[in-house]
Coordinates of C-alpha atoms in Angstrom, one line a residue:
M1 CA -6.7 -11.5 52.0
N2 CA -5.4 -8.7 54.2
A3 CA -1.8 -8.3 55.3
A4 CA -1.3 -7.4 58.9
T5 CA 1.9 -7.0 60.9
H6 CA 2.5 -9.7 63.5
P7 CA 2.0 -8.2 67.0
Q8 CA 5.1 -9.8 68.5
A9 CA 7.4 -8.7 65.7
Q10 CA 6.7 -5.1 64.7
Y11 CA 8.1 -3.6 61.5
R12 CA 11.7 -2.3 61.8
N13 CA 12.2 1.1 63.2
Y14 CA 14.8 1.9 60.6
Q15 CA 14.4 5.4 59.1
Q16 CA 13.2 5.0 55.5
S17 CA 14.9 7.0 52.8
T18 CA 13.3 10.2 51.6
Q19 CA 13.2 8.7 48.1
R20 CA 10.5 6.3 49.2
S21 CA 7.2 7.1 47.6
P22 CA 3.9 5.2 47.4
H23 CA 3.4 3.1 44.3
A24 CA 0.6 3.6 41.9
P25 CA -0.3 0.8 39.6
S26 CA -0.2 3.0 36.6
S27 CA 3.4 4.2 37.3
R28 CA 5.0 0.8 37.8
R29 CA 8.2 0.3 35.8
G30 CA 8.8 -3.0 34.1
I31 CA 5.6 -5.0 33.7
G32 CA 2.2 -3.4 33.8
S33 CA -0.2 -3.8 36.7
I34 CA -2.7 -6.6 36.5
S35 CA -5.1 -4.8 38.7
G36 CA -5.8 -1.9 36.3
G37 CA -9.4 -1.1 35.7
N38 CA -9.3 -1.2 31.9
Q39 CA -7.3 -4.4 31.8
G40 CA -9.6 -6.0 34.3
Q41 CA -12.7 -5.1 32.4
S42 CA -11.1 -6.4 29.2
A43 CA -10.3 -9.7 30.9
L44 CA -13.9 -10.0 32.2
Q45 CA -15.3 -9.2 28.7
Q46 CA -13.1 -12.0 27.2
Q47 CA -14.3 -14.4 29.9
Q48 CA -17.9 -13.4 29.1
A49 CA -17.3 -14.1 25.4
H50 CA -15.9 -17.5 26.2
R51 CA -19.0 -18.3 28.3
D52 CA -21.3 -17.2 25.5
A53 CA -19.5 -19.4 23.0
A54 CA -19.7 -22.3 25.4
Q55 CA -23.4 -21.7 25.9
R56 CA -24.0 -21.8 22.1
V57 CA -22.1 -25.1 21.9
M58 CA -24.3 -26.5 24.7
E59 CA -27.5 -25.3 23.0
A60 CA -26.4 -27.0 19.7
A61 CA -25.6 -30.2 21.6
A62 CA -29.0 -30.0 23.4
K63 CA -30.8 -29.8 20.0
T64 CA -28.9 -32.8 18.8
R65 CA -29.9 -34.8 21.9
A66 CA -33.5 -33.7 21.5
K67 CA -33.7 -35.6 18.2
Q68 CA -32.6 -38.8 19.8
P69 CA -35.0 -41.2 21.7
T70 CA -34.9 -40.7 25.4
D71 CA -37.8 -42.8 26.7
K72 CA -36.4 -45.8 28.7
N73 CA -39.7 -47.0 30.1
I74 CA -41.0 -50.3 28.7
P75 CA -44.6 -49.9 27.4
E76 CA -47.5 -51.5 29.2
G77 CA -48.5 -55.0 28.1
V78 CA -45.1 -56.2 27.1
E79 CA -44.9 -58.5 30.1
D80 CA -48.1 -60.3 28.8
V81 CA -46.5 -61.4 25.5
I82 CA -43.0 -62.5 26.6
V83 CA -41.7 -65.4 28.6
G84 CA -40.0 -64.8 32.0
D85 CA -39.9 -61.9 34.4
G86 CA -37.5 -59.7 32.5
V87 CA -39.8 -56.7 32.4
K88 CA -40.4 -56.9 36.2
Q89 CA -36.7 -57.0 36.9
Y90 CA -36.1 -54.1 34.5
R91 CA -38.7 -52.0 36.2
D92 CA -37.3 -52.8 39.6
L93 CA -33.9 -51.5 38.4
R94 CA -35.5 -48.3 37.1
E95 CA -37.1 -47.8 40.5
V96 CA -33.7 -48.2 42.2
E97 CA -32.2 -45.8 39.8
R98 CA -35.0 -43.3 40.5
R99 CA -34.4 -43.5 44.2
L100 CA -30.6 -43.2 43.8
D101 CA -31.1 -40.1 41.6
A102 CA -33.3 -38.6 44.3
V103 CA -30.7 -39.2 47.0
M104 CA -27.9 -37.7 44.9
M105 CA -30.0 -34.6 44.2
R106 CA -30.8 -34.2 47.9
K107 CA -27.1 -34.5 48.7
R108 CA -26.2 -32.1 46.0
L109 CA -28.6 -29.5 47.4
D110 CA -27.2 -30.0 50.9
L111 CA -23.6 -29.5 49.5
H112 CA -24.8 -26.4 47.7
D113 CA -26.1 -25.0 51.0
I114 CA -22.9 -25.8 52.9
R115 CA -20.3 -24.6 50.4
P116 CA -21.0 -20.9 50.7
Q117 CA -20.2 -21.2 54.4
S118 CA -16.7 -22.6 53.7
H119 CA -15.8 -19.5 51.7
D120 CA -15.9 -17.4 54.9
R121 CA -13.3 -19.6 56.7
M122 CA -9.8 -18.1 56.6
R123 CA -6.3 -19.3 57.5
T124 CA -3.2 -17.4 58.4
L125 CA -0.2 -17.5 56.2
R126 CA 2.9 -16.1 58.0
I127 CA 5.6 -14.4 55.9
W128 CA 9.1 -14.0 57.2
I129 CA 11.4 -11.5 55.4
S130 CA 15.1 -11.2 56.1
N131 CA 18.4 -10.4 54.4
T132 CA 22.1 -11.0 54.8
A133 CA 25.1 -9.0 53.6
E134 CA 28.5 -10.0 52.2
N135 CA 31.6 -8.2 51.0
Q136 CA 30.4 -4.9 52.4
P137 CA 33.1 -2.2 53.0
W138 CA 32.8 -2.6 56.7
Q139 CA 33.3 -6.3 56.3
G140 CA 36.5 -6.0 54.2
R141 CA 40.1 -6.5 55.2
G142 CA 40.9 -2.8 55.0
L143 CA 42.9 -0.7 52.6
D144 CA 46.6 -1.0 51.6
E145 CA 48.3 2.2 52.5
N146 CA 51.1 1.7 49.9
A147 CA 48.6 0.9 47.0
F148 CA 47.6 3.6 44.6
D149 CA 44.1 2.1 44.0
F150 CA 42.1 2.4 47.2
N151 CA 39.4 -0.1 46.1
T152 CA 39.0 -3.2 48.2
G153 CA 38.6 -5.4 45.1
M154 CA 35.2 -6.7 46.4
E155 CA 31.6 -5.8 45.5
G156 CA 29.0 -5.6 48.3
I157 CA 26.1 -8.0 47.9
Y158 CA 23.0 -8.8 49.8
K159 CA 20.6 -11.8 49.8
V160 CA 16.9 -11.5 50.6
K161 CA 14.9 -14.4 51.8
I162 CA 11.1 -14.5 51.7
E163 CA 9.5 -17.5 53.4
G164 CA 5.9 -18.4 54.1
R165 CA 4.2 -21.1 56.1
V166 CA 0.5 -21.8 57.0
L167 CA 0.3 -21.6 60.7
E168 CA -2.0 -24.6 60.9
D169 CA 0.6 -26.7 59.1
E170 CA 3.8 -25.5 60.7
D171 CA 4.9 -24.3 64.2
P172 CA 5.3 -20.6 63.9
T173 CA 8.1 -20.5 66.4
V174 CA 10.4 -22.5 64.1
D175 CA 13.5 -20.5 63.1
S176 CA 13.2 -20.0 59.3
D177 CA 17.0 -19.4 59.0
A178 CA 17.6 -23.0 59.9
E179 CA 16.4 -24.2 56.5
D180 CA 18.5 -26.0 54.0
E181 CA 19.6 -24.7 50.6
T182 CA 17.6 -22.0 48.9
D183 CA 14.7 -22.9 46.6
K184 CA 15.2 -20.0 44.2
E185 CA 18.1 -17.9 43.2
A186 CA 17.8 -14.5 41.4
K187 CA 20.3 -13.9 38.6
G188 CA 21.5 -10.5 37.4
D189 CA 19.0 -10.3 34.5
G190 CA 16.1 -9.9 37.0
Q191 CA 14.7 -13.4 36.4
V192 CA 14.3 -15.9 39.2
E193 CA 15.6 -19.3 38.4
E194 CA 15.1 -22.6 40.3
S195 CA 17.8 -24.2 42.5
E196 CA 17.2 -28.0 42.1
D197 CA 19.4 -28.9 45.0
A198 CA 17.5 -26.7 47.3
M199 CA 14.2 -28.1 46.2
D200 CA 15.5 -31.7 46.9
H201 CA 16.7 -30.8 50.4
D202 CA 13.7 -28.7 51.3
G203 CA 12.0 -30.5 54.2
G204 CA 14.3 -33.5 53.8
E205 CA 15.4 -33.6 57.5
E206 CA 11.8 -33.9 58.6
S207 CA 11.2 -36.8 56.3
T208 CA 14.1 -38.7 57.8
K209 CA 12.8 -38.4 61.4
K210 CA 9.2 -39.5 60.7
P211 CA 8.1 -42.7 59.0
T212 CA 6.5 -42.3 55.6
V213 CA 2.7 -42.5 56.0
P214 CA 0.1 -41.8 53.3
S215 CA -1.1 -38.3 54.1
K216 CA -2.2 -35.2 52.2
P217 CA 0.7 -33.1 51.0
R218 CA 1.2 -29.8 52.8
Q219 CA 0.4 -26.7 50.7
K220 CA 3.5 -24.6 50.3
M221 CA 3.9 -20.8 49.9
S222 CA 4.0 -21.0 46.1
H223 CA 0.6 -22.6 46.1
F224 CA -1.1 -19.4 47.1
F225 CA 0.5 -17.0 44.7
K226 CA 0.8 -16.9 40.9
T227 CA 3.3 -14.0 40.7
I228 CA 5.7 -12.4 43.2
I229 CA 7.3 -9.1 42.2
V230 CA 9.9 -7.2 44.3
E231 CA 10.0 -3.5 43.4
Y232 CA 12.7 -1.1 44.4
D233 CA 11.7 2.3 45.7
R234 CA 14.4 4.1 43.8
N235 CA 14.8 5.6 40.4
K236 CA 15.4 2.9 37.8
N237 CA 18.5 4.8 36.5
L238 CA 20.0 4.9 40.0
Q239 CA 19.3 1.2 40.7
P240 CA 22.4 -1.0 40.8
E241 CA 22.6 -3.2 37.7
N242 CA 19.8 -1.2 36.2
A243 CA 17.2 -3.7 37.5
G244 CA 14.0 -2.0 38.8
Y245 CA 12.2 -5.1 39.8
I246 CA 12.5 -8.9 40.4
E247 CA 9.8 -11.1 39.2
W248 CA 8.8 -14.8 39.7
K249 CA 5.9 -16.3 37.8
K250 CA 4.3 -19.7 38.5
P251 CA 4.8 -21.9 35.4
P252 CA 1.7 -23.3 33.8
V253 CA 0.6 -26.6 35.2
P254 CA -1.1 -29.1 32.8
P255 CA -4.5 -30.3 33.8
N256 CA -4.9 -33.5 35.8
T257 CA -1.4 -33.3 37.1
P258 CA -1.2 -35.3 40.3
N259 CA 1.9 -33.6 41.7
P260 CA 2.9 -29.9 41.3
L261 CA 6.0 -29.0 39.4
A262 CA 9.2 -28.4 41.4
A263 CA 9.5 -24.8 40.1
A264 CA 6.0 -24.1 41.5
D265 CA 6.3 -25.9 44.8
F266 CA 8.5 -24.2 47.4
D267 CA 8.3 -22.6 50.9
Y268 CA 10.8 -19.8 50.5
L269 CA 12.3 -17.6 47.8
E270 CA 15.8 -16.1 47.8
F271 CA 17.5 -13.7 45.5
E272 CA 20.8 -11.9 45.4
R273 CA 21.9 -8.4 44.2
K274 CA 24.8 -6.1 44.4
S275 CA 24.6 -3.0 46.6
D276 CA 26.5 -1.4 49.5
E277 CA 23.7 0.8 50.8
N278 CA 20.3 0.3 52.4
I279 CA 17.4 0.0 49.9
N280 CA 13.6 0.2 50.4
C281 CA 11.5 -2.2 48.4
T282 CA 7.9 -3.4 48.1
I283 CA 7.1 -7.1 47.8
N284 CA 3.9 -7.6 45.7
L285 CA 2.1 -10.9 46.1
Y286 CA -0.5 -11.7 43.4
R287 CA -3.1 -14.3 44.6
D288 CA -3.7 -17.6 43.0
E289 CA -7.1 -18.7 44.1
N290 CA -9.5 -21.2 42.6
P291 CA -12.3 -20.3 42.4
E292 CA -11.0 -16.7 41.9
R293 CA -12.1 -14.0 44.3
F294 CA -12.9 -10.5 43.1
A295 CA -13.2 -7.1 44.7
V296 CA -16.9 -6.2 45.0
S297 CA -18.1 -2.7 44.2
K298 CA -19.0 -0.6 47.2
E299 CA -22.8 -0.4 46.4
L300 CA -23.0 -4.2 46.0
A301 CA -20.8 -4.9 49.0
E302 CA -23.3 -3.0 51.2
I303 CA -26.1 -5.5 50.1
I304 CA -24.2 -8.8 50.4
D305 CA -22.0 -7.6 53.3
V306 CA -18.7 -8.8 51.8
E307 CA -16.0 -6.8 50.0
E308 CA -14.1 -9.7 48.5
A309 CA -16.0 -12.8 47.2
T310 CA -16.2 -15.3 44.4
R311 CA -18.9 -15.2 41.7
E312 CA -20.8 -18.0 43.4
R313 CA -20.7 -16.2 46.8
V314 CA -22.0 -12.9 45.2
V315 CA -24.9 -14.7 43.5
T316 CA -25.8 -16.5 46.7
G317 CA -25.7 -13.3 48.7
I318 CA -28.1 -11.6 46.3
W319 CA -30.4 -14.6 46.4
E320 CA -30.4 -14.6 50.2
Y321 CA -31.1 -10.9 50.2
A322 CA -34.0 -11.2 47.8
H323 CA -35.4 -14.1 49.8
A324 CA -35.1 -12.3 53.1
M325 CA -36.8 -9.1 51.7
H326 CA -39.5 -11.1 49.9
L327 CA -38.6 -9.8 46.5
Q328 CA -39.5 -12.9 44.5
Q329 CA -42.6 -12.6 42.3
D330 CA -45.4 -15.0 43.1
E331 CA -46.0 -16.1 39.5
E332 CA -42.4 -16.5 38.5
K333 CA -40.0 -17.3 41.4
R334 CA -37.0 -16.7 39.2
L335 CA -37.9 -13.1 38.8
I336 CA -36.7 -10.7 41.4
Q337 CA -38.5 -7.4 41.9
C338 CA -35.8 -4.9 42.7
D339 CA -36.2 -2.7 45.7
E340 CA -34.4 0.7 46.0
R341 CA -31.0 -0.8 47.0
L342 CA -31.0 -3.3 44.2
R343 CA -32.3 -0.8 41.7
A344 CA -29.5 1.6 42.6
V345 CA -26.9 -1.1 41.9
F346 CA -28.3 -2.8 38.7
K347 CA -30.3 0.1 37.2
Q348 CA -33.4 -2.0 36.4
D349 CA -36.7 -2.9 38.0
T350 CA -36.6 -6.7 37.7
I351 CA -33.8 -9.3 37.5
F352 CA -34.1 -12.7 35.9
F353 CA -32.1 -14.9 38.3
P354 CA -30.5 -17.1 35.6
H355 CA -29.0 -13.9 34.1
L356 CA -27.6 -12.7 37.3
T357 CA -24.1 -14.1 36.7
D358 CA -23.8 -11.9 33.6
I359 CA -25.2 -8.8 35.3
I360 CA -22.8 -8.8 38.2
V361 CA -19.7 -8.8 35.9
Q362 CA -19.5 -5.0 35.8
H363 CA -19.5 -4.9 39.7
L364 CA -16.5 -7.2 40.1
S365 CA -12.8 -6.3 39.6
P366 CA -9.6 -8.3 40.1
L367 CA -8.1 -8.1 43.6
P368 CA -5.0 -5.8 43.9
P369 CA -1.8 -7.4 45.0
I370 CA -0.7 -7.7 48.6
K371 CA 2.0 -5.1 49.2
L372 CA 4.7 -5.8 51.9
P373 CA 7.1 -3.0 52.5
Y374 CA 10.6 -4.0 53.5
T375 CA 14.0 -2.3 54.0
I376 CA 17.1 -4.2 52.8
R377 CA 19.7 -3.4 55.5
V378 CA 23.5 -3.7 54.8
D379 CA 24.7 -1.5 57.6
P380 CA 26.8 -2.9 60.5
E381 CA 24.3 -1.7 63.2
Y382 CA 21.6 -4.0 61.9
H383 CA 23.8 -7.0 61.2
A384 CA 25.2 -6.8 64.7
A385 CA 21.8 -8.1 65.9
P386 CA 19.7 -9.1 62.8
S387 CA 15.9 -9.6 63.1
Q388 CA 13.2 -10.7 60.8
T389 CA 10.2 -8.8 59.5
I390 CA 7.0 -10.8 59.9
Y391 CA 3.6 -10.4 58.2
D392 CA 0.4 -12.4 58.8
I393 CA -1.8 -12.8 55.7
L394 CA -5.3 -14.1 55.7
I395 CA -6.0 -16.7 53.0
P396 CA -9.2 -18.6 52.3
A397 CA -9.3 -22.0 53.9
E398 CA -9.3 -25.0 51.5
D399 CA -12.7 -26.2 50.5
T400 CA -12.5 -29.9 51.4
L401 CA -15.7 -30.7 49.6
R402 CA -14.4 -29.1 46.4
T403 CA -11.1 -30.9 46.8
R404 CA -12.8 -34.3 46.9
M405 CA -15.0 -33.4 44.0
L406 CA -12.0 -32.4 41.9
A407 CA -10.2 -35.6 42.8
I408 CA -13.1 -37.4 41.1
T409 CA -13.7 -35.0 38.1
R410 CA -9.9 -34.6 37.4
N411 CA -9.4 -38.4 37.3
P412 CA -8.4 -39.4 33.8
A413 CA -10.9 -42.2 33.9
Y414 CA -13.8 -39.9 34.8
P415 CA -14.5 -38.6 31.2
A416 CA -14.2 -42.1 29.8
T417 CA -16.7 -43.3 32.4
L418 CA -19.2 -40.5 31.6
S419 CA -18.9 -41.3 27.9
Q420 CA -19.5 -45.0 28.5
I421 CA -22.6 -44.2 30.6
A422 CA -24.0 -41.9 27.9
D423 CA -23.4 -44.5 25.2
L424 CA -25.2 -47.1 27.3
D425 CA -28.2 -44.7 27.8
K426 CA -28.4 -44.2 24.1
Q427 CA -28.3 -47.9 23.4
L428 CA -31.0 -48.5 26.1
A429 CA -33.3 -45.9 24.6
L430 CA -32.9 -47.4 21.1
I431 CA -33.7 -50.9 22.5
V432 CA -36.8 -49.6 24.3
Q433 CA -37.9 -47.9 21.1
A434 CA -37.4 -51.2 19.2
I435 CA -39.5 -53.0 21.9
T436 CA -42.2 -50.3 21.5
D437 CA -42.3 -50.8 17.7
S438 CA -42.4 -54.6 18.1
K439 CA -45.3 -54.2 20.7
A440 CA -47.2 -52.1 18.2
K441 CA -46.6 -54.7 15.4
H442 CA -47.7 -57.5 17.7
A443 CA -50.9 -55.6 18.6
F444 CA -51.6 -55.0 14.9
F445 CA -51.3 -58.6 13.8
T446 CA -53.1 -59.9 16.9
S447 CA -56.1 -57.7 16.3
M448 CA -56.1 -58.7 12.6
S449 CA -56.0 -62.4 13.4
K450 CA -59.0 -62.3 15.7
D451 CA -61.5 -60.6 13.3
P452 CA -59.8 -59.9 9.9
K453 CA -62.9 -58.5 8.2
T454 CA -63.7 -55.8 10.8
F455 CA -60.0 -55.1 11.3
V456 CA -59.4 -54.5 7.6
K457 CA -62.5 -52.3 7.3
R458 CA -61.5 -50.1 10.2
W459 CA -57.9 -50.0 9.0
I460 CA -59.0 -48.8 5.5
S461 CA -61.3 -46.2 7.1
S462 CA -58.4 -44.9 9.2
Q463 CA -56.1 -44.7 6.2
K464 CA -58.7 -42.9 4.2
R465 CA -59.3 -40.4 7.0
D466 CA -55.5 -39.8 7.3
L467 CA -55.2 -39.3 3.5
E468 CA -58.1 -36.8 3.5
I469 CA -56.5 -34.8 6.2
I470 CA -53.2 -34.7 4.3
L471 CA -54.9 -33.6 1.1
G472 CA -57.1 -31.1 3.0
E473 CA -60.3 -32.8 1.8
A474 CA -61.6 -33.9 5.2
T475 CA -65.1 -32.8 6.0
K476 CA -66.4 -31.7 9.4
G477 CA -67.5 -34.6 11.5
G478 CA -64.8 -37.0 10.4
G479 CA -65.4 -38.0 6.8
E480 CA -66.9 -41.5 6.4
D481 CA -67.1 -42.0 10.1
G482 CA -68.8 -38.7 10.5
L483 CA -71.7 -39.9 8.4
G484 CA -72.6 -42.6 10.8
E485 CA -75.9 -42.9 12.6
E486 CA -74.4 -42.0 15.9
F487 CA -73.4 -38.6 14.7
R488 CA -76.9 -37.9 13.4
R489 CA -78.6 -38.7 16.7
G490 CA -78.9 -35.9 19.3
G491 CA -79.9 -35.8 22.9
K492 CA -77.9 -36.3 26.1
D493 CA -77.2 -39.9 25.2
G494 CA -75.7 -39.0 21.8
V495 CA -72.2 -38.1 20.8
W496 CA -72.9 -34.4 20.9
G497 CA -74.0 -34.5 24.5
T498 CA -70.8 -36.0 25.9
E499 CA -68.3 -34.1 28.1
N500 CA -65.6 -34.1 25.5
V501 CA -67.8 -32.2 23.0
R502 CA -68.7 -29.7 25.7
E503 CA -65.1 -29.0 26.5
S504 CA -64.2 -28.7 22.8
V505 CA -67.0 -26.2 22.2
G506 CA -66.0 -24.2 25.3
L507 CA -62.4 -24.0 24.0
M508 CA -63.6 -22.9 20.6
V509 CA -65.8 -20.1 22.1
A510 CA -63.0 -19.0 24.4
K511 CA -60.6 -18.6 21.5
R512 CA -63.1 -16.3 19.6

């Protein structure tokens, strides 16, 4: 997100004060910088700890699921012992489900290939900055020559207006001064408060001209920023009202909120202060992006060819680089054999791709704020023909696929639906397990009813063999069954000449 001055409206030629100095994040007065290196690393470490905790919870849940029955396939032979074609219909449904899962997986892979391309599309957010002046000395009624006190009895004030519109959504030639009441009003304590009347009238005239049709709401300026800070380029002790900065923070929005809060949904911000002289200031815009973008280290940026990217974009770039340079190992495709460029960045010879999201953390840092310099003019020369300062800012284009996915996943009924499906799957697996047990019982009693003598003899022999194995008393050859005539007979036609015995002997020799 880079700020650039609009070519048709250059920055004012007003001579800046000699007190103006570049800002350093470590020297900011008031709140601390959110782009500091130590604070950024600490935030990333906290995020990593949260991910590790979530991973442990997922592993515990996976172990719990592993103990539950998961087989939903009806065993063979059930259709021969029941009445009707219920088994055939169930298997047809399972086949439809398998095909549906295959289609969904193919679509998911297609979306995964398309989404990285959407991160490279950018839009232009145009920022207009202007100010008015009231009760200035040159605007007063003059002095009373017979009065002892030569004060005019008025304090000079100025009002600064910051407005932003996405050019795709709004005509850039519209005069921003023709707006209705202000959305925000700055009070003397340095906090920006909401003007409810202004929020109600914002865009009201347009809605009266056009019929109401169901359409996607336009994203306003506040949607793109989480914090706006106006810093004065003067000594704090010399600042009027002893206020060194003005700050607006977006209020927290509860999840699954269909409409944004009024305090976080506006197109322009206005604040008022007392002063009768020109003041230089810097407007800092802190981005609010989801997914969040980070500043990529110089070494890694040379590999993936981007300086600002999301985690997903960084991982995809490394994977594409490894695939293009044929760095995947033949035996294990998830292992990447680092070349000289990757080894210089990650300081290791091989990278296990599932661990890549943890490895790149140290190469990502929070993006610095966008800084817009501005001079608040209260002199008569400027206000004789006032003009606006215009900046064009590049912002990521909205990911329509992600928006549609969020519309589904953030639906309050979505978790309940997933839970219901999971419960049905558990019940289905339990029913199939009960059918399997019933089928085994049916086979047991059917075999016993055909030849009870032979069945009981074989069953007792099997139970004896199992008991000998449990007690550790089983002899080589299979106990009672191993003493049979077939185990004593040799030759190619005997038991010891079968293919199974040859494979078993080969495995035993190979282990030794």
